[in-house]
Coordinates of C-alpha atoms (C1' of nucleotides) in Angstrom, one line a residue:
Chain A
M3 CA 0.0 0.0 0.0
K4 CA 1.4 3.3 -1.0
T5 CA -0.2 6.3 0.5
Q6 CA 2.4 8.7 -0.9
L7 CA 3.5 9.1 -4.5
T8 CA 6.7 7.3 -5.1
I9 CA 8.7 7.8 -8.3
F10 CA 11.6 5.7 -9.7
N11 CA 14.5 8.1 -9.9
T12 CA 16.9 7.2 -12.6
F13 CA 19.6 9.1 -10.7
S14 CA 19.4 6.8 -7.7
R15 CA 17.9 3.8 -9.4
R16 CA 15.4 3.6 -6.6
K17 CA 11.8 4.4 -6.0
E18 CA 11.7 7.6 -3.8
V19 CA 8.8 9.4 -2.1
F20 CA 8.0 12.4 -4.1
E21 CA 8.5 15.6 -2.1
P22 CA 8.3 18.8 -4.1
L23 CA 10.8 21.6 -3.3
N24 CA 8.0 24.1 -2.8
P25 CA 4.6 22.4 -2.4
P26 CA 2.0 22.8 -3.7
F27 CA 4.0 23.9 -6.7
V28 CA 5.8 21.4 -8.9
G29 CA 8.2 22.2 -11.7
M30 CA 8.4 19.6 -14.4
Y31 CA 10.5 19.6 -17.6
V32 CA 10.2 17.1 -20.5
C33 CA 12.5 17.1 -23.5
G34 CA 10.2 17.7 -26.5
P35 CA 10.6 16.8 -30.1
T36 CA 13.1 17.9 -32.6
V37 CA 10.9 19.3 -35.3
Y38 CA 12.6 18.2 -38.5
S39 CA 10.1 15.4 -39.4
D40 CA 6.9 13.8 -38.2
V41 CA 6.7 12.5 -34.7
H42 CA 6.4 8.7 -34.7
L43 CA 4.7 6.4 -32.3
G44 CA 7.7 5.9 -30.1
N45 CA 8.0 9.6 -29.6
C46 CA 4.3 9.7 -28.7
R47 CA 4.7 7.1 -26.1
T48 CA 7.1 9.3 -24.1
F49 CA 4.8 12.3 -24.3
I50 CA 1.8 10.2 -23.3
T51 CA 3.8 8.8 -20.3
F52 CA 4.6 12.3 -19.1
D53 CA 1.1 13.5 -19.8
L54 CA 0.0 10.9 -17.4
V55 CA 2.5 12.2 -14.8
Y56 CA 1.3 15.7 -15.3
R57 CA -2.4 14.7 -15.1
Y58 CA -1.9 12.7 -11.9
L59 CA 0.0 15.5 -10.2
L60 CA -2.8 17.9 -11.1
H61 CA -5.3 15.3 -9.8
L62 CA -3.5 15.2 -6.5
G63 CA -3.9 18.9 -6.3
Y64 CA -0.4 20.1 -7.1
R65 CA 0.1 23.3 -9.1
V66 CA 2.3 22.1 -11.9
R67 CA 4.3 24.2 -14.2
Y68 CA 5.0 21.8 -17.1
V69 CA 7.6 22.9 -19.6
R70 CA 8.1 20.9 -22.7
N71 CA 10.4 22.4 -25.3
I72 CA 10.5 22.4 -29.1
T73 CA 14.0 21.8 -30.4
D74 CA 14.3 23.8 -33.6
V75 CA 18.0 24.3 -33.9
G76 CA 21.3 22.8 -33.0
H77 CA 20.5 19.1 -33.3
L78 CA 23.2 17.6 -35.5
E79 CA 22.7 14.9 -38.0
S80 CA 25.5 12.5 -37.2
D81 CA 28.8 12.0 -35.4
A82 CA 29.6 14.1 -32.4
D83 CA 29.5 17.8 -33.2
E84 CA 30.4 17.6 -36.8
G85 CA 27.3 16.6 -38.7
E86 CA 24.8 18.9 -40.4
D87 CA 22.0 20.5 -38.4
K88 CA 18.9 18.3 -38.8
I89 CA 16.6 21.1 -39.5
A90 CA 18.9 22.8 -41.9
K91 CA 19.4 19.6 -43.8
K92 CA 15.7 19.1 -44.2
A93 CA 15.3 22.7 -45.3
R94 CA 17.9 22.2 -48.0
L95 CA 16.4 19.0 -49.2
E96 CA 12.9 20.5 -49.5
Q97 CA 14.1 23.9 -50.6
L98 CA 12.3 25.6 -47.7
E99 CA 13.3 28.1 -45.1
P100 CA 14.4 26.3 -41.9
M101 CA 11.6 28.1 -40.1
E102 CA 9.1 26.7 -42.5
I103 CA 10.2 23.2 -41.6
V104 CA 10.0 24.0 -38.0
Q105 CA 6.5 25.4 -38.3
R106 CA 5.2 22.5 -40.3
Y107 CA 6.4 19.8 -38.0
T108 CA 5.5 21.8 -34.9
N109 CA 1.9 22.1 -36.2
G110 CA 1.9 18.4 -37.0
F111 CA 3.3 17.5 -33.6
R112 CA 0.6 19.5 -31.8
Q113 CA -2.1 18.0 -33.9
V114 CA -1.0 14.5 -33.0
M115 CA -0.7 15.3 -29.3
Q116 CA -4.3 16.6 -29.4
Q117 CA -5.5 13.4 -31.1
F118 CA -3.9 11.4 -28.3
N119 CA -5.6 13.7 -25.8
V120 CA -2.3 14.9 -24.4
L121 CA -2.7 18.1 -22.5
P122 CA -0.7 21.0 -23.7
P123 CA 2.2 22.0 -21.4
S124 CA 2.2 25.2 -19.4
V125 CA 5.1 26.6 -21.4
E126 CA 6.4 25.3 -24.8
P127 CA 9.6 27.2 -25.4
T128 CA 11.7 27.0 -28.5
A129 CA 15.4 26.8 -28.7
T130 CA 15.6 29.6 -31.3
G131 CA 13.5 31.8 -29.0
H132 CA 16.1 31.5 -26.3
L133 CA 19.4 32.3 -28.0
M134 CA 20.2 35.1 -25.5
E135 CA 19.7 32.7 -22.5
Q136 CA 21.9 30.1 -24.2
I137 CA 24.6 32.5 -25.0
E138 CA 24.6 33.8 -21.5
M139 CA 24.9 30.3 -20.2
V140 CA 27.9 29.6 -22.4
Q141 CA 29.5 32.7 -21.0
K142 CA 28.9 31.7 -17.4
I143 CA 30.3 28.3 -18.0
L144 CA 33.4 29.9 -19.6
D145 CA 33.7 32.3 -16.7
N146 CA 33.6 29.4 -14.4
G147 CA 36.5 27.9 -16.2
L148 CA 34.6 24.8 -17.4
A149 CA 34.7 25.4 -21.1
Y150 CA 37.2 26.6 -23.7
E151 CA 37.0 28.3 -27.0
K152 CA 38.7 26.9 -30.2
N153 CA 38.3 28.6 -33.5
G154 CA 35.0 30.2 -32.6
S155 CA 33.4 27.1 -31.1
V156 CA 33.1 26.5 -27.4
Y157 CA 33.5 23.1 -25.8
F158 CA 32.5 21.9 -22.4
D159 CA 35.6 20.7 -20.5
V160 CA 34.5 17.3 -19.1
A161 CA 37.8 16.3 -17.6
R162 CA 37.9 19.6 -15.6
F163 CA 34.3 19.4 -14.6
V164 CA 34.7 15.9 -13.2
Q165 CA 37.2 17.1 -10.7
Q166 CA 34.5 19.3 -9.0
Y167 CA 31.5 17.2 -9.7
P168 CA 32.3 13.5 -9.4
D169 CA 28.7 12.5 -10.1
Y170 CA 29.2 13.1 -13.9
G171 CA 28.2 9.8 -15.5
K172 CA 26.0 8.7 -12.6
L173 CA 22.7 9.3 -14.3
S174 CA 23.5 7.2 -17.3
G175 CA 25.7 4.7 -15.5
K176 CA 28.9 5.6 -17.3
V177 CA 32.4 5.2 -15.9
V178 CA 34.0 8.6 -16.4
D179 CA 37.4 7.1 -17.1
D180 CA 36.0 5.1 -19.9
L181 CA 34.5 8.3 -21.4
L182 CA 37.7 10.2 -21.1
Q183 CA 39.7 7.4 -22.6
E184 CA 37.4 6.9 -25.5
T185 CA 39.7 5.8 -28.3
R186 CA 37.2 5.7 -31.1
D187 CA 38.3 7.7 -34.0
L188 CA 35.8 10.4 -34.6
K189 CA 36.3 12.9 -37.4
R190 CA 37.4 16.4 -36.6
Q191 CA 38.1 15.8 -33.0
D192 CA 41.1 17.9 -33.2
E193 CA 39.4 20.9 -31.8
K194 CA 38.5 19.1 -28.6
N195 CA 40.9 18.7 -25.8
N196 CA 39.2 15.4 -24.9
P197 CA 36.9 13.1 -26.8
A198 CA 34.4 13.4 -24.0
D199 CA 34.1 17.1 -24.4
F200 CA 31.0 18.4 -26.2
A201 CA 30.1 21.6 -28.0
I202 CA 28.0 24.2 -26.3
W203 CA 28.5 26.7 -29.1
M204 CA 29.4 25.9 -32.7
K205 CA 30.8 28.2 -35.3
A206 CA 28.7 28.0 -38.4
S207 CA 30.3 26.9 -41.6
P208 CA 29.7 29.3 -44.6
E209 CA 26.9 27.2 -46.0
H210 CA 25.2 26.7 -42.7
L211 CA 21.7 28.2 -42.8
M212 CA 20.9 28.8 -39.2
R213 CA 23.3 31.3 -37.5
W214 CA 23.4 33.9 -34.8
K215 CA 25.9 36.3 -33.6
S216 CA 27.7 35.5 -30.4
P217 CA 30.9 36.7 -28.6
W218 CA 32.8 33.8 -30.1
S219 CA 31.5 33.5 -33.7
V220 CA 28.5 33.6 -35.9
G221 CA 27.1 30.2 -35.1
F222 CA 24.5 28.2 -33.3
P223 CA 24.1 26.6 -29.8
G224 CA 24.9 23.0 -28.9
W225 CA 22.1 20.5 -28.8
H226 CA 22.1 19.9 -25.0
L227 CA 22.2 23.6 -24.1
E228 CA 18.7 24.6 -24.9
C229 CA 17.2 22.4 -22.2
S230 CA 19.6 23.7 -19.6
A231 CA 18.9 27.3 -20.5
M232 CA 15.1 27.0 -20.7
S233 CA 14.6 24.8 -17.7
T234 CA 16.6 27.3 -15.6
K235 CA 14.7 30.2 -17.1
Y236 CA 11.2 28.8 -16.4
L237 CA 11.7 26.5 -13.5
G238 CA 14.7 27.9 -11.7
E239 CA 18.2 26.5 -11.0
Q240 CA 16.6 23.6 -9.2
F241 CA 13.3 22.0 -10.0
D242 CA 11.4 18.8 -9.2
L243 CA 10.9 16.5 -12.2
H244 CA 12.7 16.0 -15.4
G245 CA 11.5 13.5 -18.0
G246 CA 12.4 12.1 -21.4
G247 CA 13.0 9.0 -23.3
M248 CA 15.6 6.5 -22.1
D249 CA 17.7 7.1 -25.2
L250 CA 18.3 10.7 -24.0
Q251 CA 20.0 9.6 -20.8
F252 CA 23.3 9.7 -22.5
P253 CA 24.6 12.0 -23.6
H254 CA 21.8 14.5 -23.6
H255 CA 20.7 14.5 -20.0
E256 CA 24.1 13.8 -18.6
N257 CA 25.4 16.8 -20.3
E258 CA 22.4 18.8 -19.3
I259 CA 23.3 18.2 -15.7
A260 CA 26.9 19.2 -16.4
Q261 CA 25.9 22.4 -18.0
N262 CA 23.6 23.4 -15.2
V263 CA 26.1 22.6 -12.6
G264 CA 28.8 24.2 -14.6
C265 CA 26.7 27.4 -14.9
C266 CA 24.8 27.6 -11.6
G267 CA 26.7 25.3 -9.2
V268 CA 23.7 23.1 -8.3
A269 CA 22.4 19.9 -9.6
P270 CA 19.2 21.0 -11.4
V271 CA 16.8 18.1 -11.0
R272 CA 15.5 16.2 -8.0
Y273 CA 13.7 13.4 -9.8
W274 CA 14.8 12.1 -13.1
M275 CA 12.3 9.9 -15.0
H276 CA 12.9 8.0 -18.2
G277 CA 10.4 6.2 -20.3
N278 CA 11.3 3.1 -22.1
M279 CA 11.4 2.5 -25.8
L280 CA 8.7 1.3 -28.1
T281 CA 9.7 -1.6 -30.3
I282 CA 8.2 -3.1 -33.4
N283 CA 9.1 -6.7 -34.1
G284 CA 11.4 -6.6 -31.1
Q285 CA 13.5 -3.7 -32.4
K286 CA 13.5 -0.1 -31.2
M287 CA 11.3 2.1 -33.3
S288 CA 13.4 4.9 -34.5
K289 CA 13.7 7.4 -37.2
S290 CA 17.2 6.3 -38.0
L291 CA 16.3 2.7 -38.3
G292 CA 13.5 3.5 -40.7
N293 CA 11.0 1.2 -39.0
S294 CA 8.8 3.9 -37.5
I295 CA 5.0 4.1 -37.9
L296 CA 3.5 7.5 -38.0
P297 CA 0.4 8.1 -35.9
H298 CA -1.8 8.9 -38.9
E299 CA -0.8 5.7 -40.6
L300 CA -2.0 3.8 -37.6
F301 CA -5.2 5.8 -37.3
S302 CA -6.0 5.4 -41.0
G303 CA -4.8 1.8 -41.3
Q304 CA -2.4 2.8 -44.1
N305 CA 0.6 0.9 -43.0
S306 CA 2.2 -2.5 -43.7
F307 CA 2.2 -3.7 -40.1
M308 CA -1.5 -3.7 -39.1
S309 CA -4.7 -5.4 -40.4
Q310 CA -7.0 -2.5 -39.6
P311 CA -7.0 1.1 -38.3
Y312 CA -6.7 1.8 -34.6
S313 CA -8.1 4.9 -33.0
P314 CA -5.9 7.3 -31.0
M315 CA -7.6 6.3 -27.7
T316 CA -7.1 2.6 -28.5
V317 CA -3.4 3.2 -28.9
R318 CA -3.3 5.3 -25.7
F319 CA -5.1 2.5 -23.8
F320 CA -2.7 0.0 -25.3
M321 CA 0.3 2.0 -24.1
L322 CA -1.1 2.4 -20.6
Q323 CA -1.4 -1.4 -20.2
T324 CA 2.3 -1.5 -20.0
H325 CA 4.4 0.2 -17.3
Y326 CA 6.3 3.2 -18.7
R327 CA 9.7 1.7 -17.7
S328 CA 9.1 -1.5 -19.7
T329 CA 9.6 -1.8 -23.4
L330 CA 6.4 -2.2 -25.3
D331 CA 6.2 -4.2 -28.5
F332 CA 3.7 -3.1 -31.1
S333 CA 1.8 -5.9 -32.8
D334 CA -1.5 -6.3 -34.6
A335 CA -2.8 -8.9 -32.2
A336 CA -2.0 -6.9 -29.1
L337 CA -3.7 -3.8 -30.5
L338 CA -6.7 -5.8 -31.4
A339 CA -7.0 -7.1 -27.9
A340 CA -6.5 -3.5 -26.5
E341 CA -9.2 -2.2 -28.7
K342 CA -11.7 -4.6 -27.2
G343 CA -10.6 -3.8 -23.7
Y344 CA -10.8 -0.1 -24.3
K345 CA -14.4 -0.4 -25.6
R346 CA -15.3 -2.5 -22.6
L347 CA -14.0 0.3 -20.3
M348 CA -15.8 3.0 -22.3
N349 CA -19.0 1.0 -22.1
A350 CA -18.8 0.9 -18.3
L351 CA -18.0 4.6 -18.3
Q352 CA -21.2 5.3 -20.3
L353 CA -23.4 3.2 -18.1
L354 CA -22.2 4.5 -14.8
P355 CA -24.1 7.8 -14.8
E356 CA -27.3 6.0 -15.6
L357 CA -27.2 4.0 -12.4
Q358 CA -29.6 4.9 -9.6
H359 CA -29.2 4.2 -6.0
P360 CA -32.3 3.7 -3.8
G361 CA -30.8 5.9 -1.1
N362 CA -30.7 3.5 1.8
T363 CA -27.2 3.8 3.3
P364 CA -26.3 0.3 4.6
P365 CA -25.0 -2.0 1.8
Q366 CA -27.2 -5.1 1.1
M367 CA -24.1 -7.0 0.0
P368 CA -21.2 -6.0 2.2
D369 CA -18.7 -8.1 0.3
E370 CA -19.5 -6.2 -2.9
D371 CA -19.4 -2.9 -1.0
L372 CA -16.0 -3.8 0.4
A373 CA -14.7 -4.9 -3.0
V374 CA -15.6 -1.6 -4.6
Q375 CA -14.1 0.3 -1.8
A376 CA -10.9 -1.7 -2.0
A377 CA -10.7 -1.2 -5.8
C378 CA -11.2 2.6 -5.4
N379 CA -8.4 2.7 -2.8
A380 CA -6.2 0.5 -5.0
L381 CA -6.5 3.1 -7.9
Y382 CA -4.5 5.5 -5.7
D383 CA -2.2 2.9 -4.3
H384 CA -1.2 1.7 -7.7
M385 CA -0.9 5.1 -9.2
N386 CA 1.3 6.1 -6.3
D387 CA 3.5 3.2 -6.9
D388 CA 5.5 4.8 -9.7
F389 CA 2.5 5.3 -12.0
N390 CA 1.6 1.6 -12.3
T391 CA -1.1 2.1 -15.0
A392 CA -1.3 -1.6 -15.7
M393 CA -2.6 -2.2 -12.2
V394 CA -4.8 0.9 -12.4
L395 CA -6.5 -0.6 -15.4
A396 CA -6.9 -3.9 -13.7
D397 CA -8.7 -2.0 -10.8
L398 CA -10.8 -0.2 -13.3
F399 CA -11.9 -3.5 -14.9
E400 CA -12.7 -4.8 -11.5
L401 CA -15.0 -1.8 -11.1
S402 CA -16.4 -2.2 -14.6
G403 CA -17.6 -5.6 -13.7
K404 CA -19.6 -4.1 -10.8
I405 CA -21.0 -1.3 -12.9
N406 CA -22.2 -3.8 -15.5
A407 CA -23.7 -6.1 -12.9
L408 CA -25.6 -3.2 -11.3
Y409 CA -26.8 -2.0 -14.7
N410 CA -28.0 -5.4 -15.8
K411 CA -29.6 -6.2 -12.4
Q412 CA -27.2 -9.0 -11.7
L413 CA -26.5 -7.1 -8.5
P414 CA -29.4 -5.4 -6.7
P415 CA -29.4 -1.6 -6.8
D416 CA -28.7 -1.4 -3.1
A417 CA -25.9 -3.9 -3.1
L418 CA -23.5 -1.0 -2.4
G419 CA -24.0 1.5 0.4
L420 CA -24.9 5.0 -0.7
E421 CA -21.5 6.3 0.2
T422 CA -19.7 3.6 -1.7
F423 CA -22.0 4.1 -4.7
N424 CA -21.3 7.8 -4.7
R425 CA -17.6 7.2 -4.5
L426 CA -17.7 4.8 -7.4
Q427 CA -19.6 7.4 -9.5
S428 CA -17.0 10.1 -8.9
V429 CA -13.7 8.1 -8.7
F430 CA -14.2 5.9 -11.8
P431 CA -14.7 8.6 -14.3
A432 CA -12.0 10.8 -12.7
F433 CA -9.4 8.1 -13.2
V434 CA -10.5 7.1 -16.7
Q435 CA -10.9 10.6 -18.1
E436 CA -8.8 12.9 -16.0
V437 CA -5.9 10.8 -14.9
L438 CA -5.5 8.3 -17.7
G439 CA -6.8 10.8 -20.2
L440 CA -9.0 8.3 -22.0
A441 CA -11.7 10.0 -23.8
D442 CA -14.6 8.2 -25.5
D443 CA -13.9 8.0 -29.2
T444 CA -16.0 4.9 -29.8
G445 CA -18.7 6.9 -31.6
A446 CA -21.2 6.3 -28.9
A447 CA -20.8 9.8 -27.7
N448 CA -23.7 10.8 -29.9
N449 CA -25.2 13.9 -31.2
Q450 CA -28.9 14.7 -30.8
L451 CA -29.9 13.8 -34.3
S452 CA -28.6 10.3 -34.2
D453 CA -29.9 9.8 -30.7
G454 CA -33.4 10.9 -31.9
L455 CA -33.3 8.7 -34.9
M456 CA -32.1 5.7 -33.0
S457 CA -34.8 6.0 -30.4
L458 CA -37.4 6.2 -33.1
I459 CA -36.0 3.1 -34.8
L460 CA -35.7 1.2 -31.6
D461 CA -39.3 2.2 -30.6
I462 CA -40.6 0.7 -33.9
R463 CA -38.5 -2.4 -33.3
A464 CA -39.9 -2.7 -29.7
E465 CA -43.4 -2.7 -31.0
A466 CA -42.5 -5.4 -33.5
R467 CA -41.0 -7.4 -30.7
A468 CA -44.1 -6.9 -28.5
K469 CA -46.1 -8.5 -31.3
K470 CA -43.5 -11.2 -31.6
D471 CA -42.9 -10.1 -35.2
W472 CA -39.4 -11.5 -35.1
P473 CA -38.7 -11.1 -38.9
T474 CA -39.2 -7.3 -38.7
S475 CA -37.3 -7.1 -35.4
D476 CA -34.3 -9.0 -36.8
L477 CA -34.4 -7.1 -40.1
I478 CA -34.0 -3.8 -38.2
R479 CA -31.2 -5.3 -36.1
N480 CA -29.4 -6.7 -39.1
R481 CA -29.6 -3.5 -41.1
L482 CA -28.3 -1.5 -38.2
N483 CA -25.5 -4.1 -37.9
N484 CA -24.5 -3.4 -41.4
L485 CA -24.0 0.3 -40.4
H486 CA -21.8 -1.0 -37.5
I487 CA -24.5 -0.3 -35.0
V488 CA -24.8 -3.1 -32.4
V489 CA -28.2 -3.5 -30.8
K490 CA -28.3 -5.1 -27.3
D491 CA -31.6 -6.1 -25.8
G492 CA -31.5 -5.8 -22.0
K493 CA -34.0 -6.3 -19.2
D494 CA -34.9 -2.6 -19.2
G495 CA -35.0 -2.1 -22.9
T496 CA -32.6 -1.9 -25.8
T497 CA -29.3 -0.1 -26.0
W498 CA -27.0 0.4 -28.9
T499 CA -23.3 1.1 -29.6
V500 CA -21.3 1.9 -32.6
E501 CA -18.5 -0.6 -33.3
Chain B
rG18 C1' 34.1 -5.3 -26.5
rG19 C1' 32.1 -2.2 -22.1
rU20 C1' 27.7 -0.8 -19.1
rC21 C1' 22.6 -1.8 -18.0
rG22 C1' 17.9 -4.3 -18.5
rG23 C1' 14.7 -8.4 -19.8
rA24 C1' 13.1 -13.8 -20.6
rU25 C1' 5.8 -15.0 -17.2
rG26 C1' 0.0 -19.5 -19.3
rG27 C1' -2.6 -19.6 -26.8
rC28 C1' -1.4 -13.9 -27.3
rC29 C1' -0.5 -9.0 -24.7
rG30 C1' 1.2 -7.8 -20.2
rA31 C1' 1.5 -6.7 -14.2
rG32 C1' 3.4 -8.6 -9.8
rC33 C1' 5.4 -11.1 -5.7
rG34 C1' 9.6 -15.2 -1.0
rG35 C1' 4.1 -18.7 0.8
rC36 C1' -2.3 -15.8 0.0
rU37 C1' -0.8 -17.3 -7.5
rA38 C1' -3.2 -8.8 -11.6
rG39 C1' -5.9 -7.5 -15.7
rG40 C1' -7.2 -7.5 -21.0
rC41 C1' -7.8 -10.6 -25.5
rA42 C1' -8.7 -15.5 -27.2
rG43 C1' -10.9 -20.5 -25.5
rA44 C1' -14.4 -24.0 -22.5
rG45 C1' -18.9 -24.5 -19.4
rG46 C1' -23.1 -22.0 -17.2
rU47 C1' -27.1 -18.0 -16.1
rC48 C1' -30.1 -14.5 -18.8
rU49 C1' -32.6 -14.1 -23.7
rG50 C1' -37.8 -15.3 -29.0
rC51 C1' -33.0 -15.7 -31.3
rA52 C1' -28.5 -12.9 -31.2
rA53 C1' -25.3 -9.6 -28.9
rA54 C1' -23.9 -7.7 -24.4
rA55 C1' -23.5 -8.7 -19.4
rC56 C1' -22.6 -11.7 -15.1
rC57 C1' -20.6 -16.5 -12.8
rU58 C1' -17.0 -20.6 -13.1
rC59 C1' -12.5 -22.8 -15.4
rG60 C1' -7.0 -23.1 -17.5
rU61 C1' -2.3 -23.3 -12.1
rA62 C1' 2.4 -19.9 -16.4
rC63 C1' 6.8 -17.8 -14.7
rA64 C1' 14.0 -19.6 -20.2
rC65 C1' 17.7 -23.4 -18.4
rC66 C1' 21.2 -25.4 -14.4
rG67 C1' 22.7 -25.0 -9.5
rG68 C1' 22.4 -22.6 -4.5
rU69 C1' 20.1 -20.0 0.0
rU70 C1' 15.3 -21.1 2.5
rC71 C1' 10.5 -24.8 6.0
rG72 C1' 9.1 -22.9 1.1
rA73 C1' 11.3 -19.3 -5.0
rU74 C1' 8.3 -17.6 -10.6
rU75 C1' 10.0 -13.8 -6.9
rC76 C1' 16.7 -13.7 -3.5
rC77 C1' 22.1 -15.3 -5.1
rG78 C1' 25.6 -17.6 -8.8
rG79 C1' 26.2 -19.6 -13.7
rU80 C1' 24.3 -20.8 -18.8
rU81 C1' 21.5 -19.6 -23.2
rC82 C1' 18.7 -16.1 -25.9
rC83 C1' 16.9 -11.0 -26.6
rG84 C1' 17.1 -5.8 -26.2
rA85 C1' 18.9 -0.8 -24.9
rC86 C1' 23.0 2.6 -24.2
rC87 C1' 28.1 3.5 -25.4
rU88 C1' 27.2 7.7 -32.0
rC89 C1' 21.8 11.3 -34.1
rC90 C1' 17.1 9.3 -31.9
rA91 C1' 11.4 9.9 -27.2

RNA sequence: GGUCGGAUGGCCGAGCGGCUAGGCAGAGGUCUGCAAAACCUCGUACACCGGUUCGAUUCCGGUUCCGACCUCCA
């Protein structure tokens, strides 16, 4: 039983009780996308994971400032510090302004996030919008003697830094000596004093499209720098939570810490969280491996991996069935199963508000009452246990069973005490919709016109059934089935859903 | 090669030193004009080999296989 929120901290490799620096305020930073191409499903998993964290913190009553950046410059294409900027490359290929590329993929990213019902962050800063802050940070690191300039570029001096901050490497589990003795032959390493050093400011080559003036050269900031600068600006030198995908642990997050400490003298983050990768056919889905599925390809069914389209909420549900620190393998069979489970949950969600309680307080079936109370408590216990959404869903299915049984009169209306009944009616939707962020996209969230038409049609069918006119009754049902409308005859009349 | 993580019933996936989630699929039953849905019951799984223990799927060691990071990636 966990009555307090505990979070697995990558830095300590342990679950720790979450204690914000300045409650009720929580500062949370998540590394956002680099907007040089469409977000793929693996990216989405990370943002859905941290959307869940954000939502639960809000649900617990914290006042969260959630910062998720847009990386629109400085992210290099290949080998350490010498490849082409990803956005500039794309711009050159498509003959567009770099900012057109940025705008296009930022728009696309936001649209996909909306489809997945991911809440927008409180601040969504861009790297290009924070050049001043980044340049200032470079200067401070230089002033602190932890960086050096070579031919207009500025490099972070890892060997020197390690002397005053022995924890360098701890986050990603690296042995510093190994990093410093890296023997691999990387091109154009001659400017660096040490292979482990990394650029915080890069001088732009003549053909480089994205360039800004700085005290050292006309150039652009290093990739890791933006997150350090922007988290410091909006959340302060120290803040509570930092998230991102596991593949950012090294070098990105390790170097982020180094820059913050190198600039401000304090470790910036109290709790580091890392989401695991999404795999397809057992292999990491990644842009560079070319095995990524785009969200719209999954939603439309236009892809070579799946037999049918899957809705955004089905995919979200599917992801929540797995703990965020486990890898998740995408497959058609698994999604098909998830789709059915998701619909089952939505069905219970729809029925719940229709339930009536007779009002007598003592439960007629104490065991059922206890079971419902226990499941309601378990929702919090499991969420508090490092966001165990798989268990939360199990609890919700437990409650779904009770909701269905009450609705179908398999349990008497006063099986639960009034208090328990009221709790069920408030906690269940709160977890499904607010915390897990599962909206109903099954098509049963109807409009007035279809509601009216359906009630007309079902009234006619009810008359036919009353006269035992089974051919007419079945004709109506079959024709509706052809329109993917499923008719269910219950004890108290007929309901329908869209499949 | 170095570092780290994982191997769970037909499938997906939690979890734990003994009380053995959940979803999907399957079997039986209740309900029903039939159907669908719903509800009830059922399958006793934890890669392999040793060890610790009264007892291990869960802890320790080894083996095999898989993956991640070490280089751009959420």
